[in-house]
Amino acid sequence: MGAVHKLRGARGLAGDGPLRWDGVTLEGYTDGRGATKQVLIGPADGAAHFVVRYFEIPPGSASTLDEHAHDHGVVIVRGRGTVLLGSTEHAIMSGDVVYVAPEERHQFRAAEEPLGFLCVVPPRPS
Amino acid sequence: MGAVHKLRGARGLAGDGPLRWDGVTLEGYTDGRGATKQVLIGPADGAAHFVVRYFEIPPGSASTLDEHAHDHGVVIVRGRGTVLLGSTEHAIMSGDVVYVAPEERHQFRAAEEPLGFLCVVPPRPS
């Protein structure tokens, strides 16, 4: 059976402040750097083929420098910053789309405001 | 290798007007009802595990009434409207998240402004 997870506050993605959804747990992410993760669609919904997560990175902070077998489909939904893909850094902002290939080194960094992005992964990422 | 597809116009997801991305083809969708589809991440990027699309439905119009074996992970990014899941209609707006289960009847309908949403599917959906 399908599900709807309402964004709290009826402000839409363009509203100020952190994004939180009904029925979705806020998890910590990145030791001590204040980033957060929310699994918007995943095993709890019965989704077997993909997982949709939302990450938010505080101003000036960054996601972990990662390199792994699974790929990422990313859509930036708030803020601006940079993404490192391999050895190239790209400027990114709300609305931009990033594909991170398998085994590609990557890191997302927030500029002077929080950087929020949706991130799709295959189920049970390695 | 990864890729960045920039949203045109540097307005962010919250900007007015239709959303278009560099390097992404605008496709028609729904016969004669004016909806559009853009494949933001897919086979052209080398993505083998999921496809991320963006759909935009004109005011008062709707997606096709669908029922199929693959599931959908949806995030509304602009506008408001309704989604039919099975026999239940839910109000939705920017930021809300919808999981459409396999074989679940579903239809997205725009209210008085365009309804734009990201939609994740498994590769080669049936």
PDB file of C-alpha atoms in Angstrom:
ATOM      1  CA  MET A   1       0.000   0.000   0.000  1.00  0.00           C
ATOM      2  CA  GLY A   2       1.222   3.474  -0.815  1.00  0.00           C
ATOM      3  CA  ALA A   3       1.811   6.285   1.653  1.00  0.00           C
ATOM      4  CA  VAL A   4       1.917  10.068   1.883  1.00  0.00           C
ATOM      5  CA  HIS A   5       4.462  11.735   4.183  1.00  0.00           C
ATOM      6  CA  LYS A   6       3.457  15.368   4.636  1.00  0.00           C
ATOM      7  CA  LEU A   7       6.133  18.028   4.934  1.00  0.00           C
ATOM      8  CA  ARG A   8       5.524  19.749   8.263  1.00  0.00           C
ATOM      9  CA  GLY A   9       4.420  23.361   8.439  1.00  0.00           C
ATOM     10  CA  ALA A  10       2.744  23.629   5.033  1.00  0.00           C
ATOM     11  CA  ARG A  11       5.530  25.952   3.899  1.00  0.00           C
ATOM     12  CA  GLY A  12       6.636  23.946   0.878  1.00  0.00           C
ATOM     13  CA  LEU A  13      10.242  23.250  -0.074  1.00  0.00           C
ATOM     14  CA  ALA A  14      10.851  26.983  -0.501  1.00  0.00           C
ATOM     15  CA  GLY A  15      10.060  27.829   3.126  1.00  0.00           C
ATOM     16  CA  ASP A  16      12.651  28.843   5.701  1.00  0.00           C
ATOM     17  CA  GLY A  17      13.918  26.531   8.410  1.00  0.00           C
ATOM     18  CA  PRO A  18      14.793  22.841   8.487  1.00  0.00           C
ATOM     19  CA  LEU A  19      12.626  20.377   6.572  1.00  0.00           C
ATOM     20  CA  ARG A  20      10.862  17.697   8.604  1.00  0.00           C
ATOM     21  CA  TRP A  21       8.246  15.168   7.528  1.00  0.00           C
ATOM     22  CA  ASP A  22       5.419  13.488   9.425  1.00  0.00           C
ATOM     23  CA  GLY A  23       6.169   9.865  10.245  1.00  0.00           C
ATOM     24  CA  VAL A  24       9.860  10.185   9.308  1.00  0.00           C
ATOM     25  CA  THR A  25      12.659   9.867  11.890  1.00  0.00           C
ATOM     26  CA  LEU A  26      15.388  12.515  12.040  1.00  0.00           C
ATOM     27  CA  GLU A  27      18.780  10.787  12.192  1.00  0.00           C
ATOM     28  CA  GLY A  28      22.235  12.175  12.810  1.00  0.00           C
ATOM     29  CA  TYR A  29      24.834  11.863  10.093  1.00  0.00           C
ATOM     30  CA  THR A  30      28.563  12.737   9.981  1.00  0.00           C
ATOM     31  CA  ASP A  31      30.183  12.602  13.427  1.00  0.00           C
ATOM     32  CA  GLY A  32      29.999  15.943  15.151  1.00  0.00           C
ATOM     33  CA  ARG A  33      29.362  18.012  12.065  1.00  0.00           C
ATOM     34  CA  GLY A  34      25.636  18.410  12.582  1.00  0.00           C
ATOM     35  CA  ALA A  35      24.317  16.977   9.330  1.00  0.00           C
ATOM     36  CA  THR A  36      20.980  15.159   9.377  1.00  0.00           C
ATOM     37  CA  LYS A  37      19.367  12.349   7.386  1.00  0.00           C
ATOM     38  CA  GLN A  38      15.724  11.372   6.912  1.00  0.00           C
ATOM     39  CA  VAL A  39      14.590   8.277   5.016  1.00  0.00           C
ATOM     40  CA  LEU A  40      11.552   9.574   3.100  1.00  0.00           C
ATOM     41  CA  ILE A  41      10.784   6.368   1.187  1.00  0.00           C
ATOM     42  CA  GLY A  42      12.315   3.017   2.027  1.00  0.00           C
ATOM     43  CA  PRO A  43      11.812  -0.400   3.559  1.00  0.00           C
ATOM     44  CA  ALA A  44       9.312   0.966   6.111  1.00  0.00           C
ATOM     45  CA  ASP A  45       7.014   1.841   3.190  1.00  0.00           C
ATOM     46  CA  GLY A  46       7.556  -1.538   1.545  1.00  0.00           C
ATOM     47  CA  ALA A  47       9.743  -0.012  -1.173  1.00  0.00           C
ATOM     48  CA  ALA A  48      11.990  -2.785  -2.498  1.00  0.00           C
ATOM     49  CA  HIS A  49      13.689  -1.126  -5.488  1.00  0.00           C
ATOM     50  CA  PHE A  50      15.078   2.213  -4.286  1.00  0.00           C
ATOM     51  CA  VAL A  51      15.468   4.391  -1.189  1.00  0.00           C
ATOM     52  CA  VAL A  52      14.818   8.147  -1.163  1.00  0.00           C
ATOM     53  CA  ARG A  53      16.596  10.067   1.598  1.00  0.00           C
ATOM     54  CA  TYR A  54      16.853  13.761   2.530  1.00  0.00           C
ATOM     55  CA  PHE A  55      20.113  15.159   3.891  1.00  0.00           C
ATOM     56  CA  GLU A  56      20.715  18.582   5.364  1.00  0.00           C
ATOM     57  CA  ILE A  57      24.220  19.933   5.917  1.00  0.00           C
ATOM     58  CA  PRO A  58      24.829  22.984   8.146  1.00  0.00           C
ATOM     59  CA  PRO A  59      26.478  26.137   6.759  1.00  0.00           C
ATOM     60  CA  GLY A  60      30.196  25.606   6.159  1.00  0.00           C
ATOM     61  CA  SER A  61      30.006  21.876   6.869  1.00  0.00           C
ATOM     62  CA  ALA A  62      30.235  18.903   4.510  1.00  0.00           C
ATOM     63  CA  SER A  63      29.144  15.327   4.002  1.00  0.00           C
ATOM     64  CA  THR A  64      31.749  12.619   4.532  1.00  0.00           C
ATOM     65  CA  LEU A  65      34.246  12.120   1.731  1.00  0.00           C
ATOM     66  CA  ASP A  66      32.831   8.908   0.266  1.00  0.00           C
ATOM     67  CA  GLU A  67      33.725   6.373  -2.416  1.00  0.00           C
ATOM     68  CA  HIS A  68      31.668   3.176  -2.687  1.00  0.00           C
ATOM     69  CA  ALA A  69      30.089   0.680  -5.048  1.00  0.00           C
ATOM     70  CA  HIS A  70      26.579   2.140  -5.152  1.00  0.00           C
ATOM     71  CA  ASP A  71      25.561   5.214  -7.117  1.00  0.00           C
ATOM     72  CA  HIS A  72      23.555   8.255  -6.013  1.00  0.00           C
ATOM     73  CA  GLY A  73      20.844  10.288  -7.700  1.00  0.00           C
ATOM     74  CA  VAL A  74      20.773  13.711  -6.064  1.00  0.00           C
ATOM     75  CA  VAL A  75      18.504  16.759  -6.408  1.00  0.00           C
ATOM     76  CA  ILE A  76      19.430  19.888  -4.439  1.00  0.00           C
ATOM     77  CA  VAL A  77      16.311  21.358  -2.846  1.00  0.00           C
ATOM     78  CA  ARG A  78      17.634  24.180  -0.651  1.00  0.00           C
ATOM     79  CA  GLY A  79      20.730  26.323  -0.310  1.00  0.00           C
ATOM     80  CA  ARG A  80      23.902  26.313  -2.331  1.00  0.00           C
ATOM     81  CA  GLY A  81      27.409  24.942  -2.082  1.00  0.00           C
ATOM     82  CA  THR A  82      29.692  22.579  -3.960  1.00  0.00           C
ATOM     83  CA  VAL A  83      29.981  18.927  -4.851  1.00  0.00           C
ATOM     84  CA  LEU A  84      33.272  17.159  -5.396  1.00  0.00           C
ATOM     85  CA  LEU A  85      33.015  14.480  -8.127  1.00  0.00           C
ATOM     86  CA  GLY A  86      36.302  12.660  -8.570  1.00  0.00           C
ATOM     87  CA  SER A  87      38.813  15.502  -8.491  1.00  0.00           C
ATOM     88  CA  THR A  88      36.494  18.233  -9.832  1.00  0.00           C
ATOM     89  CA  GLU A  89      34.493  20.603  -7.645  1.00  0.00           C
ATOM     90  CA  HIS A  90      31.192  21.880  -9.076  1.00  0.00           C
ATOM     91  CA  ALA A  91      29.077  24.778  -7.787  1.00  0.00           C
ATOM     92  CA  ILE A  92      25.541  23.617  -6.965  1.00  0.00           C
ATOM     93  CA  MET A  93      22.326  25.280  -5.827  1.00  0.00           C
ATOM     94  CA  SER A  94      18.638  24.540  -5.328  1.00  0.00           C
ATOM     95  CA  GLY A  95      17.264  22.679  -8.340  1.00  0.00           C
ATOM     96  CA  ASP A  96      20.543  21.299  -9.632  1.00  0.00           C
ATOM     97  CA  VAL A  97      20.787  17.564 -10.278  1.00  0.00           C
ATOM     98  CA  VAL A  98      23.872  15.439  -9.543  1.00  0.00           C
ATOM     99  CA  TYR A  99      24.585  11.878 -10.576  1.00  0.00           C
ATOM    100  CA  VAL A 100      27.358  10.214  -8.536  1.00  0.00           C
ATOM    101  CA  ALA A 101      28.634   7.152 -10.390  1.00  0.00           C
ATOM    102  CA  PRO A 102      29.672   3.899  -8.671  1.00  0.00           C
ATOM    103  CA  GLU A 103      33.141   4.144  -7.073  1.00  0.00           C
ATOM    104  CA  GLU A 104      33.299   7.883  -7.703  1.00  0.00           C
ATOM    105  CA  ARG A 105      34.773   9.956  -4.875  1.00  0.00           C
ATOM    106  CA  HIS A 106      32.252  12.570  -3.755  1.00  0.00           C
ATOM    107  CA  GLN A 107      31.555  15.143  -1.069  1.00  0.00           C
ATOM    108  CA  PHE A 108      28.807  17.747  -0.684  1.00  0.00           C
ATOM    109  CA  ARG A 109      29.697  21.031   1.021  1.00  0.00           C
ATOM    110  CA  ALA A 110      27.284  23.770   2.185  1.00  0.00           C
ATOM    111  CA  ALA A 111      28.034  27.458   1.614  1.00  0.00           C
ATOM    112  CA  GLU A 112      26.710  30.117   4.037  1.00  0.00           C
ATOM    113  CA  GLU A 113      23.242  28.565   4.344  1.00  0.00           C
ATOM    114  CA  PRO A 114      22.126  24.960   4.966  1.00  0.00           C
ATOM    115  CA  LEU A 115      22.421  22.666   1.942  1.00  0.00           C
ATOM    116  CA  GLY A 116      19.481  20.277   1.626  1.00  0.00           C
ATOM    117  CA  PHE A 117      19.263  17.518  -0.963  1.00  0.00           C
ATOM    118  CA  LEU A 118      17.288  14.450  -1.912  1.00  0.00           C
ATOM    119  CA  CYS A 119      19.476  11.395  -2.499  1.00  0.00           C
ATOM    120  CA  VAL A 120      18.285   8.205  -4.182  1.00  0.00           C
ATOM    121  CA  VAL A 121      20.185   4.936  -3.680  1.00  0.00           C
ATOM    122  CA  PRO A 122      19.582   1.338  -4.667  1.00  0.00           C
ATOM    123  CA  PRO A 123      18.193  -0.848  -1.852  1.00  0.00           C
ATOM    124  CA  ARG A 124      20.765  -2.116   0.696  1.00  0.00           C
ATOM    125  CA  PRO A 125      23.617   0.064  -0.622  1.00  0.00           C
ATOM    126  CA  SER A 126      27.030  -1.448  -0.102  1.00  0.00           C
TER     127      SER A 126
ATOM    128  CA  MET B   1      31.517   9.178 -14.468  1.00  0.00           C
ATOM    129  CA  GLY B   2      29.126  11.427 -12.611  1.00  0.00           C
ATOM    130  CA  ALA B   3      27.328  14.438 -13.983  1.00  0.00           C
ATOM    131  CA  VAL B   4      25.770  17.720 -12.923  1.00  0.00           C
ATOM    132  CA  HIS B   5      22.617  18.955 -14.694  1.00  0.00           C
ATOM    133  CA  LYS B   6      22.113  22.613 -13.814  1.00  0.00           C
ATOM    134  CA  LEU B   7      18.607  23.978 -13.377  1.00  0.00           C
ATOM    135  CA  ARG B   8      18.299  26.814 -15.863  1.00  0.00           C
ATOM    136  CA  GLY B   9      17.906  30.396 -14.713  1.00  0.00           C
ATOM    137  CA  ALA B  10      19.573  30.117 -11.288  1.00  0.00           C
ATOM    138  CA  ARG B  11      16.167  30.643  -9.669  1.00  0.00           C
ATOM    139  CA  GLY B  12      16.140  27.487  -7.590  1.00  0.00           C
ATOM    140  CA  LEU B  13      13.165  25.174  -7.186  1.00  0.00           C
ATOM    141  CA  ALA B  14      11.205  28.001  -5.577  1.00  0.00           C
ATOM    142  CA  GLY B  15      11.336  30.250  -8.645  1.00  0.00           C
ATOM    143  CA  ASP B  16       8.382  31.016 -10.879  1.00  0.00           C
ATOM    144  CA  GLY B  17       7.931  29.458 -14.312  1.00  0.00           C
ATOM    145  CA  PRO B  18       8.528  25.988 -15.680  1.00  0.00           C
ATOM    146  CA  LEU B  19      11.610  24.050 -14.554  1.00  0.00           C
ATOM    147  CA  ARG B  20      14.122  23.120 -17.259  1.00  0.00           C
ATOM    148  CA  TRP B  21      17.585  21.586 -16.933  1.00  0.00           C
ATOM    149  CA  ASP B  22      20.695  21.893 -19.086  1.00  0.00           C
ATOM    150  CA  GLY B  23      21.334  18.763 -21.129  1.00  0.00           C
ATOM    151  CA  VAL B  24      17.893  17.314 -20.410  1.00  0.00           C
ATOM    152  CA  THR B  25      15.256  16.845 -23.129  1.00  0.00           C
ATOM    153  CA  LEU B  26      11.712  18.103 -22.560  1.00  0.00           C
ATOM    154  CA  GLU B  27       9.244  15.369 -23.544  1.00  0.00           C
ATOM    155  CA  GLY B  28       5.492  15.467 -23.887  1.00  0.00           C
ATOM    156  CA  TYR B  29       3.408  13.266 -21.639  1.00  0.00           C
ATOM    157  CA  THR B  30      -0.353  12.530 -21.493  1.00  0.00           C
ATOM    158  CA  ASP B  31      -2.021  12.952 -24.858  1.00  0.00           C
ATOM    159  CA  GLY B  32      -3.276  16.465 -25.343  1.00  0.00           C
ATOM    160  CA  ARG B  33      -3.268  17.444 -21.695  1.00  0.00           C
ATOM    161  CA  GLY B  34      -0.027  19.417 -21.788  1.00  0.00           C
ATOM    162  CA  ALA B  35       1.964  17.597 -19.135  1.00  0.00           C
ATOM    163  CA  THR B  36       5.742  17.325 -19.573  1.00  0.00           C
ATOM    164  CA  LYS B  37       8.429  14.853 -18.539  1.00  0.00           C
ATOM    165  CA  GLN B  38      12.206  15.265 -18.177  1.00  0.00           C
ATOM    166  CA  VAL B  39      14.563  12.393 -17.369  1.00  0.00           C
ATOM    167  CA  LEU B  40      16.988  14.013 -14.919  1.00  0.00           C
ATOM    168  CA  ILE B  41      19.071  10.902 -14.165  1.00  0.00           C
ATOM    169  CA  GLY B  42      18.890   7.723 -16.201  1.00  0.00           C
ATOM    170  CA  PRO B  43      20.547   5.508 -18.773  1.00  0.00           C
ATOM    171  CA  ALA B  44      22.157   8.515 -20.532  1.00  0.00           C
ATOM    172  CA  ASP B  45      24.142   9.144 -17.318  1.00  0.00           C
ATOM    173  CA  GLY B  46      25.039   5.478 -16.969  1.00  0.00           C
ATOM    174  CA  ALA B  47      22.638   5.026 -14.050  1.00  0.00           C
ATOM    175  CA  ALA B  48      21.737   1.327 -13.904  1.00  0.00           C
ATOM    176  CA  HIS B  49      19.750   1.077 -10.670  1.00  0.00           C
ATOM    177  CA  PHE B  50      17.108   3.822 -10.759  1.00  0.00           C
ATOM    178  CA  VAL B  51      15.693   6.590 -12.940  1.00  0.00           C
ATOM    179  CA  VAL B  52      14.827  10.073 -11.636  1.00  0.00           C
ATOM    180  CA  ARG B  53      12.280  11.976 -13.709  1.00  0.00           C
ATOM    181  CA  TYR B  54      10.547  15.365 -13.321  1.00  0.00           C
ATOM    182  CA  PHE B  55       6.914  15.784 -14.351  1.00  0.00           C
ATOM    183  CA  GLU B  56       4.947  18.984 -14.606  1.00  0.00           C
ATOM    184  CA  ILE B  57       1.171  18.997 -14.918  1.00  0.00           C
ATOM    185  CA  PRO B  58      -0.728  22.125 -16.016  1.00  0.00           C
ATOM    186  CA  PRO B  59      -3.356  23.718 -13.776  1.00  0.00           C
ATOM    187  CA  GLY B  60      -6.534  21.642 -13.647  1.00  0.00           C
ATOM    188  CA  SER B  61      -4.990  18.753 -15.565  1.00  0.00           C
ATOM    189  CA  ALA B  62      -3.893  15.312 -14.378  1.00  0.00           C
ATOM    190  CA  SER B  63      -1.471  12.481 -15.043  1.00  0.00           C
ATOM    191  CA  THR B  64      -2.849   9.345 -16.657  1.00  0.00           C
ATOM    192  CA  LEU B  65      -4.751   6.996 -14.366  1.00  0.00           C
ATOM    193  CA  ASP B  66      -2.123   4.291 -14.001  1.00  0.00           C
ATOM    194  CA  GLU B  67      -1.798   0.857 -12.430  1.00  0.00           C
ATOM    195  CA  HIS B  68       1.360  -1.185 -13.105  1.00  0.00           C
ATOM    196  CA  ALA B  69       3.938  -3.536 -11.625  1.00  0.00           C
ATOM    197  CA  HIS B  70       6.623  -0.970 -10.777  1.00  0.00           C
ATOM    198  CA  ASP B  71       6.502   1.386  -7.826  1.00  0.00           C
ATOM    199  CA  HIS B  72       7.105   5.159  -7.682  1.00  0.00           C
ATOM    200  CA  GLY B  73       8.924   7.369  -5.209  1.00  0.00           C
ATOM    201  CA  VAL B  74       7.558  10.890  -5.564  1.00  0.00           C
ATOM    202  CA  VAL B  75       8.496  14.255  -4.046  1.00  0.00           C
ATOM    203  CA  ILE B  76       6.312  17.254  -4.896  1.00  0.00           C
ATOM    204  CA  VAL B  77       8.515  20.268  -5.663  1.00  0.00           C
ATOM    205  CA  ARG B  78       6.046  22.916  -6.850  1.00  0.00           C
ATOM    206  CA  GLY B  79       2.361  23.680  -6.657  1.00  0.00           C
ATOM    207  CA  ARG B  80      -0.419  21.761  -4.998  1.00  0.00           C
ATOM    208  CA  GLY B  81      -3.129  19.312  -5.943  1.00  0.00           C
ATOM    209  CA  THR B  82      -4.210  15.783  -5.152  1.00  0.00           C
ATOM    210  CA  VAL B  83      -2.998  12.235  -5.588  1.00  0.00           C
ATOM    211  CA  LEU B  84      -5.308   9.261  -5.912  1.00  0.00           C
ATOM    212  CA  LEU B  85      -3.856   6.144  -4.245  1.00  0.00           C
ATOM    213  CA  GLY B  86      -6.135   3.154  -4.688  1.00  0.00           C
ATOM    214  CA  SER B  87      -9.555   4.645  -3.942  1.00  0.00           C
ATOM    215  CA  THR B  88      -8.360   7.424  -1.605  1.00  0.00           C
ATOM    216  CA  GLU B  89      -7.602  10.988  -2.702  1.00  0.00           C
ATOM    217  CA  HIS B  90      -4.953  12.857  -0.699  1.00  0.00           C
ATOM    218  CA  ALA B  91      -4.218  16.594  -0.763  1.00  0.00           C
ATOM    219  CA  ILE B  92      -0.571  17.242  -1.668  1.00  0.00           C
ATOM    220  CA  MET B  93       1.678  20.298  -1.953  1.00  0.00           C
ATOM    221  CA  SER B  94       5.331  21.246  -2.423  1.00  0.00           C
ATOM    222  CA  GLY B  95       7.524  19.150  -0.132  1.00  0.00           C
ATOM    223  CA  ASP B  96       5.119  16.270   0.377  1.00  0.00           C
ATOM    224  CA  VAL B  97       6.369  12.747  -0.309  1.00  0.00           C
ATOM    225  CA  VAL B  98       4.286   9.989  -1.933  1.00  0.00           C
ATOM    226  CA  TYR B  99       5.061   6.299  -2.240  1.00  0.00           C
ATOM    227  CA  VAL B 100       3.017   4.518  -4.919  1.00  0.00           C
ATOM    228  CA  ALA B 101       3.159   0.764  -4.316  1.00  0.00           C
ATOM    229  CA  PRO B 102       3.331  -1.832  -7.107  1.00  0.00           C
ATOM    230  CA  GLU B 103      -0.063  -2.410  -8.764  1.00  0.00           C
ATOM    231  CA  GLU B 104      -1.610   0.518  -6.914  1.00  0.00           C
ATOM    232  CA  ARG B 105      -3.959   2.671  -8.957  1.00  0.00           C
ATOM    233  CA  HIS B 106      -2.716   6.283  -8.934  1.00  0.00           C
ATOM    234  CA  GLN B 107      -3.266   9.673 -10.524  1.00  0.00           C
ATOM    235  CA  PHE B 108      -1.755  13.099  -9.796  1.00  0.00           C
ATOM    236  CA  ARG B 109      -3.948  16.160 -10.342  1.00  0.00           C
ATOM    237  CA  ALA B 110      -2.876  19.830 -10.335  1.00  0.00           C
ATOM    238  CA  ALA B 111      -4.938  22.510  -8.611  1.00  0.00           C
ATOM    239  CA  GLU B 112      -4.921  26.126  -9.871  1.00  0.00           C
ATOM    240  CA  GLU B 113      -1.148  26.224 -10.439  1.00  0.00           C
ATOM    241  CA  PRO B 114       1.222  23.780 -12.179  1.00  0.00           C
ATOM    242  CA  LEU B 115       2.043  20.665 -10.139  1.00  0.00           C
ATOM    243  CA  GLY B 116       5.698  19.641 -10.436  1.00  0.00           C
ATOM    244  CA  PHE B 117       7.126  16.477  -8.961  1.00  0.00           C
ATOM    245  CA  LEU B 118      10.199  14.275  -8.979  1.00  0.00           C
ATOM    246  CA  CYS B 119       9.392  10.619  -9.612  1.00  0.00           C
ATOM    247  CA  VAL B 120      11.829   7.754  -9.040  1.00  0.00           C
ATOM    248  CA  VAL B 121      11.316   4.399 -10.749  1.00  0.00           C
ATOM    249  CA  PRO B 122      13.322   1.189 -11.022  1.00  0.00           C
ATOM    250  CA  PRO B 123      15.227   0.826 -14.301  1.00  0.00           C
ATOM    251  CA  ARG B 124      13.179  -0.390 -17.302  1.00  0.00           C
ATOM    252  CA  PRO B 125       9.819  -0.063 -15.536  1.00  0.00           C
ATOM    253  CA  SER B 126       7.235  -2.482 -16.830  1.00  0.00           C
TER     254      SER B 126
END
